[in-house]
Short mmCIF file of C-alpha atoms in Angstrom, two decimals:
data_model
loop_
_atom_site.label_atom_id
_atom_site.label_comp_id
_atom_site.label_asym_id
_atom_site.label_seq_id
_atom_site.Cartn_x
_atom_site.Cartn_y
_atom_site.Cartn_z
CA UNK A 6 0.27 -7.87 -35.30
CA UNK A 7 1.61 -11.05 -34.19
CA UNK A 8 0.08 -15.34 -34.80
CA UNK A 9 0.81 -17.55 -32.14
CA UNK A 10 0.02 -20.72 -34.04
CA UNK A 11 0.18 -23.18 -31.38
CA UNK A 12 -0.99 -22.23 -27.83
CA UNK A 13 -2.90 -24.67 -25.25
CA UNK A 14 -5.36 -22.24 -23.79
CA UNK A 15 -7.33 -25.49 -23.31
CA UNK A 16 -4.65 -26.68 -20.73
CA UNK A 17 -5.37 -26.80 -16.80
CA UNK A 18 -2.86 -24.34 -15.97
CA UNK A 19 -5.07 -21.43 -17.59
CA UNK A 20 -8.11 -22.88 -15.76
CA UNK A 21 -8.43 -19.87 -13.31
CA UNK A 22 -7.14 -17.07 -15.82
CA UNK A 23 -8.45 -18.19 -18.83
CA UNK A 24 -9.98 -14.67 -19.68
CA UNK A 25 -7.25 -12.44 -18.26
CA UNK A 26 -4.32 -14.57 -20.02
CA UNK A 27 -6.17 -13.79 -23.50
CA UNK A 28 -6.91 -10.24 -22.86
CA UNK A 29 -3.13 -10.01 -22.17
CA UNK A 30 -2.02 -11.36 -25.33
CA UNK A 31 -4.55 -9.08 -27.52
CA UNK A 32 -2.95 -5.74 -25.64
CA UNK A 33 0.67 -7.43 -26.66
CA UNK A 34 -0.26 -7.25 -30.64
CA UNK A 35 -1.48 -11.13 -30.30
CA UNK A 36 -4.55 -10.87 -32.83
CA UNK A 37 -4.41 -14.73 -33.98
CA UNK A 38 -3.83 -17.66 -31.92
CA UNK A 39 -4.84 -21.58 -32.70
CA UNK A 40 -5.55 -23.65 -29.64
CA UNK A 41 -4.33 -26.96 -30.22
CA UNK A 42 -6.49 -30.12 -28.72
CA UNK A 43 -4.79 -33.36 -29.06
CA UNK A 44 -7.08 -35.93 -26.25
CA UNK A 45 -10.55 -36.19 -25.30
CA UNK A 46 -10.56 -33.65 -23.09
CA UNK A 47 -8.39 -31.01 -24.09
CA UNK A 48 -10.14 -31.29 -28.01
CA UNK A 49 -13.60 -29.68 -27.03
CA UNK A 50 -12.19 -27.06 -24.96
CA UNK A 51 -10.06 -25.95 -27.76
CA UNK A 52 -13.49 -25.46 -29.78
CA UNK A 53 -15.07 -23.92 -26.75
CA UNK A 54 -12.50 -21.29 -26.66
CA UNK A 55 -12.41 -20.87 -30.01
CA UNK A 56 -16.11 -19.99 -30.76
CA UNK A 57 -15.84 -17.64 -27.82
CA UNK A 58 -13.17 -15.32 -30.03
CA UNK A 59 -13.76 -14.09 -33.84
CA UNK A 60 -9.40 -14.50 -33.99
CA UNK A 61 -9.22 -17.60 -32.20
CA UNK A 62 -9.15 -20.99 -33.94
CA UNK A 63 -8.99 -24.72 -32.73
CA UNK A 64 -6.67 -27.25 -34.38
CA UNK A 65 -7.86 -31.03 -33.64
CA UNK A 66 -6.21 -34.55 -33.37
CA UNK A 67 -4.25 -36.59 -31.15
CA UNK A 68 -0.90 -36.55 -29.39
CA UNK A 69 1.81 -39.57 -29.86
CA UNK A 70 2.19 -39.98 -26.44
CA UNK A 71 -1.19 -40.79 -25.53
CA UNK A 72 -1.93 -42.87 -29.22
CA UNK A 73 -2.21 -45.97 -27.38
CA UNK A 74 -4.97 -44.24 -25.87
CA UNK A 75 -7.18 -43.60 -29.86
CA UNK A 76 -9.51 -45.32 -30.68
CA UNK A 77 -11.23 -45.78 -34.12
CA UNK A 78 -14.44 -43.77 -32.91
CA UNK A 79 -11.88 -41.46 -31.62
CA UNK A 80 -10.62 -40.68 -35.35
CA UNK A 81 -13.95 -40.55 -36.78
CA UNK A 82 -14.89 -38.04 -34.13
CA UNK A 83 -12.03 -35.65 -35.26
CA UNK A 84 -13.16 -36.45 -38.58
CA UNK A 85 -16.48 -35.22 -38.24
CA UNK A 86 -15.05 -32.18 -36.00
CA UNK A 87 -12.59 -30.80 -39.05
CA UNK A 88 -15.91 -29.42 -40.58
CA UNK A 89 -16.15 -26.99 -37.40
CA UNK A 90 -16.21 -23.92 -39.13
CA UNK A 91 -13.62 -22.85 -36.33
CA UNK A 92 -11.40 -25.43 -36.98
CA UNK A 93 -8.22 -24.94 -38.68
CA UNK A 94 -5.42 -28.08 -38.79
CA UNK A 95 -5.59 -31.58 -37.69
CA UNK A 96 -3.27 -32.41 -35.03
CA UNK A 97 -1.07 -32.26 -33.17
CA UNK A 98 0.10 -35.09 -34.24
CA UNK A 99 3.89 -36.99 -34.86
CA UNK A 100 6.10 -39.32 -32.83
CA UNK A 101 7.47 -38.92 -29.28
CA UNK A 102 10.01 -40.96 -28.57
CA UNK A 103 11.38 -39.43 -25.24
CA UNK A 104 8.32 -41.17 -23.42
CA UNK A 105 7.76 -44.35 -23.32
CA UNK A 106 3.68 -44.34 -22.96
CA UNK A 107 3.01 -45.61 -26.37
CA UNK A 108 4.91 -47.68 -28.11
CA UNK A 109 6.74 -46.68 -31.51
CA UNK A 110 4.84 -48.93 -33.80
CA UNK A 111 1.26 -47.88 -32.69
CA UNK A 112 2.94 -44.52 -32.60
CA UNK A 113 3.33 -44.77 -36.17
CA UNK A 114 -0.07 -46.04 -37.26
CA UNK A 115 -2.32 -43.52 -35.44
CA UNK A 116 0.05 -41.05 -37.44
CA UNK A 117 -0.57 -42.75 -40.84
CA UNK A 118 -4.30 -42.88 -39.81
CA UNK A 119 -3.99 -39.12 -39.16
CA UNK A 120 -2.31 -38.26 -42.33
CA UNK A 121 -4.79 -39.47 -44.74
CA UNK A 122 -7.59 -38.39 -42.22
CA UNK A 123 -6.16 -34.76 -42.99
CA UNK A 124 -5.77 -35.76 -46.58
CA UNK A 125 -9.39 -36.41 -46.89
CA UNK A 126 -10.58 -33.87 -45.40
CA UNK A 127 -7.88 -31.40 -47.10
CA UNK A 128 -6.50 -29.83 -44.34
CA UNK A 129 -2.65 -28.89 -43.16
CA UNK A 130 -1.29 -31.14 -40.51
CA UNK A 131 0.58 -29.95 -37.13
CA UNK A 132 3.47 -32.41 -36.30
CA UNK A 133 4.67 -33.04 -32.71
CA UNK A 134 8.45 -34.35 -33.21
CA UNK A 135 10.68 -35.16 -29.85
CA UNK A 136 13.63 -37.18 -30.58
CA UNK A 137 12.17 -38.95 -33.72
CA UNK A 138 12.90 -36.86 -36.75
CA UNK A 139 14.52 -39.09 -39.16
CA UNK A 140 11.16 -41.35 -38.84
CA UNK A 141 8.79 -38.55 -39.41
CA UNK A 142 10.45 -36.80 -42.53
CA UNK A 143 10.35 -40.96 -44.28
CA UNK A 144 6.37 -41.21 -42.95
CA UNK A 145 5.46 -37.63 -44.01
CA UNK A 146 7.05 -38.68 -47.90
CA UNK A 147 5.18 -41.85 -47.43
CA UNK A 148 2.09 -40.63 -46.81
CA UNK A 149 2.66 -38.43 -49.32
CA UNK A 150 1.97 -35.70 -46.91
CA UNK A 151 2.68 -33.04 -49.10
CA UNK A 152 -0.57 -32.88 -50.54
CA UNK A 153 -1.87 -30.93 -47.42
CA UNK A 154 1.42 -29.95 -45.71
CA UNK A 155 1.38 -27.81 -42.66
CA UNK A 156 3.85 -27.00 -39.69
CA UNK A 157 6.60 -28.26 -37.83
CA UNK A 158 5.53 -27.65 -34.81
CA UNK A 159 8.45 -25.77 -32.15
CA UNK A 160 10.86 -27.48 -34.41
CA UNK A 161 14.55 -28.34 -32.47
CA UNK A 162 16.50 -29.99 -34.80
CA UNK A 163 19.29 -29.99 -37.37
CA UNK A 164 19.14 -27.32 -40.70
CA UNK A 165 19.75 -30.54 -42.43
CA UNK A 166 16.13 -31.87 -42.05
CA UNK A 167 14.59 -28.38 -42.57
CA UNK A 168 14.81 -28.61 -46.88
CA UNK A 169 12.97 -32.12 -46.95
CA UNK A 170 10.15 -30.44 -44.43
CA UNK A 171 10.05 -27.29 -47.65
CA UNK A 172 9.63 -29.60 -50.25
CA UNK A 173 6.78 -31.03 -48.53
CA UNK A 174 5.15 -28.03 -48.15
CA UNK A 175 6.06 -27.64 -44.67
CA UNK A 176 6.01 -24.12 -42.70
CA UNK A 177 8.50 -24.04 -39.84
CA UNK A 178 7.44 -23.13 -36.82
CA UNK A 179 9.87 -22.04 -33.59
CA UNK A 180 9.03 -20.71 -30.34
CA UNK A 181 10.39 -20.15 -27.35
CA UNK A 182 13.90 -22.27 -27.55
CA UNK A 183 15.17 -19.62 -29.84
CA UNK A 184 15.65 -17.26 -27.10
CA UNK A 185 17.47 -19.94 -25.03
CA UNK A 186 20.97 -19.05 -24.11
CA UNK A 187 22.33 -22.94 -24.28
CA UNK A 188 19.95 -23.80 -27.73
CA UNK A 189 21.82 -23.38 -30.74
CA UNK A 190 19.96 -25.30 -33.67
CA UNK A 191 16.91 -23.04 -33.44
CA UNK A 192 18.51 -20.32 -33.77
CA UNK A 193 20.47 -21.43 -36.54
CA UNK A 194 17.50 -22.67 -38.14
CA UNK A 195 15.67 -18.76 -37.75
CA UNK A 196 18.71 -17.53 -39.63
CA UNK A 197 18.46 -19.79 -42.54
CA UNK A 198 14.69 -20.54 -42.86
CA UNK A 199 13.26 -18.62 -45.69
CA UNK A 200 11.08 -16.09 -44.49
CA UNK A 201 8.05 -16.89 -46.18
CA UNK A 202 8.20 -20.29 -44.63
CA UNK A 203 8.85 -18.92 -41.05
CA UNK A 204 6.33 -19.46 -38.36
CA UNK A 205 5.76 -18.52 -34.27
CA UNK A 206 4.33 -19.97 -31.42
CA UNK A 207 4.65 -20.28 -27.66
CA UNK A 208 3.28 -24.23 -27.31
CA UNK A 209 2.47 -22.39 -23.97
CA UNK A 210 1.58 -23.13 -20.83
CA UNK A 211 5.20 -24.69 -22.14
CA UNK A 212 8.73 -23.65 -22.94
CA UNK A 213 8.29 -19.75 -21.66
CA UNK A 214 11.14 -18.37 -23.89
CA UNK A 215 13.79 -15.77 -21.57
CA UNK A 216 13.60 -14.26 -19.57
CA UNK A 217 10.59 -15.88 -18.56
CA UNK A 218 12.40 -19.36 -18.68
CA UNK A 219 10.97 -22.15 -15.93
CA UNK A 220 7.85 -20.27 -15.55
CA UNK A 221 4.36 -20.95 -17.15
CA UNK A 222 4.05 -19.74 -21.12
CA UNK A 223 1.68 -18.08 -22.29
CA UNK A 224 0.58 -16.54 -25.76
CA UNK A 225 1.39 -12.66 -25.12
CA UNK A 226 5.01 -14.05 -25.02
CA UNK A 227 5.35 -14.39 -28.67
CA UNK A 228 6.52 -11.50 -29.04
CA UNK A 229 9.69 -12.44 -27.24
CA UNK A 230 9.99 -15.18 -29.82
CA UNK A 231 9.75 -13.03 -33.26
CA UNK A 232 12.19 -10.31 -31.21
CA UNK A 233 14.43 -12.77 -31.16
CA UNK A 234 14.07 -13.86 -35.00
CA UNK A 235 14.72 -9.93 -35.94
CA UNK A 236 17.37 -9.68 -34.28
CA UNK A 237 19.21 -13.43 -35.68
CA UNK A 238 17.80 -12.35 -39.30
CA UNK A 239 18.58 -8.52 -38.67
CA UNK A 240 15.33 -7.10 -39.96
CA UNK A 241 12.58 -5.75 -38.04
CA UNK A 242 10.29 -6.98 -35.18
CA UNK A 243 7.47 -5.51 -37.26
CA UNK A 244 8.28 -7.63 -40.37
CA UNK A 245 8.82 -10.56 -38.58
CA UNK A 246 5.04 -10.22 -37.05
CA UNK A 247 3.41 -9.02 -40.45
CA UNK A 248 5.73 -12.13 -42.47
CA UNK A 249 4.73 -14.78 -40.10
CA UNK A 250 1.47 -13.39 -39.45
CA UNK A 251 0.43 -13.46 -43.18
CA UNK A 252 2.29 -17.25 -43.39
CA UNK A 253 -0.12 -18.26 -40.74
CA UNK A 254 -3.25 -16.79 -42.48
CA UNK A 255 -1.73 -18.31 -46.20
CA UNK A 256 -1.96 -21.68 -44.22
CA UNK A 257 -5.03 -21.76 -42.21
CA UNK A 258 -6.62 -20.23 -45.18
CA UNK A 259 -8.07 -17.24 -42.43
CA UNK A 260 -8.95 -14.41 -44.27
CA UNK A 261 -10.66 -12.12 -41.39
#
């Protein structure tokens, strides 16, 4: 039994195999997935897809790169979505700061506004982090995050950041860059996370861990990701599913 907690089902590149790609990750041991919506368009497909499936669930909120983009009415929309008894996390959410889209200061209020959008609706918040961990860790203590917490989304960074992300309540979350050959941090960070604050995902159609590098993601994958884990942590691929599985449930507060 495996949780691929952040998959973009929603994304064009499943527009023609929606169905099949699903069906394919429920014969791989996928029983939980959370479809992550993060624009306009990509937000009510995620709820679409996750009424259709009793194990399916949507996250909602909006990506850094496009925060330029929000709008007030935008936030109060995903406000008045986190009630969707489907819905499970707001976000993704964070700081990019490999594109330049949006810049960093507007980057960093629609965050804020995020964070104490999921604090008053008390739910956990999924962070999108590219090249700008040092300024999320000091917003997410700001914001006093920690009174939700949630996941560090496919997190690729130091060990060293990984404690202050625990103390905030934080789950850590890696997907397929731990299989990578030339990626060493993730896999440094699966041996030393604690297990009961270990999390998987694919972030597919993206980041297809090996062999299936440089080719579209998709959730049945996942399992390549917690093989991997076992075999860093030497334990079992089983209890690596069942751990993270039940960490996922603990967080979304899913009890079916």
């Amino acid at each position: 039994m495996l949780f691929d907690t952040h998959v973009h089902l929603n994304a064009r590149q499943f527009e023609e195999d929606r169905t099949d790609t699903i069906q394919r990750a429920f014969d791989a041991g996928v029983q939980h997935m959370v479809v992550v919506g993060f624009d306009r368009e990509t937000i009510p497909l995620a709820i679409e897809i996750a009424e259709d499936y009793d194990t399916i669930y949507a996250a909602v909120g909006w990506h850094p790169v496009d925060a330029i983009d929000m709008t007030d009415e935008d936030l109060q929309w995903i406000e008045e979505l986190s009630s969707h008894p489907k819905v499970v996390a707001i976000g993704e959410m964070g700081l990019d700061y490999h594109w330049d889209k949006s810049p960093a200061n507007i980057q960093k209020d629609v965050f804020r506004k995020q964070i104490q959008l999921a604090k008053k609706v008390n739910m956990p918040i999924i962070i999108h982090n590219r090249e700008a961990t040092g300024d999320i860790v000091k917003i997410l203590q700001e914001e006093n995050a920690k009174e939700v917490g949630g996941i560090m989304h496919c997190y690729n960074d130091s060990v060293d950041y990984v404690q202050a992300c625990l103390d905030m309540n934080f789950y850590i979350s890696l997907g397929g860059p731990v299989t990578f050959k030339n990626a060493p941090l993730p896999k440094e960070v699966a041996a030393q996370v604690p297990l009961d604050r270990l999390l998987i995902e694919t972030d597919a159609p993206f980041l297809a861990p090996h062999p299936n590098r440089g080719k579209r993601n998709e959730p049945a994958y996942v399992k390549l990701v917690a093989e991997k884990i076992a075999e860093i942590r030497g334990i079992s691929f089983e209890e690596v599913g069942k751990i993270t599985t039940e960490n996922a449930r603990n967080l979304f507060k899913i009890n079916s």
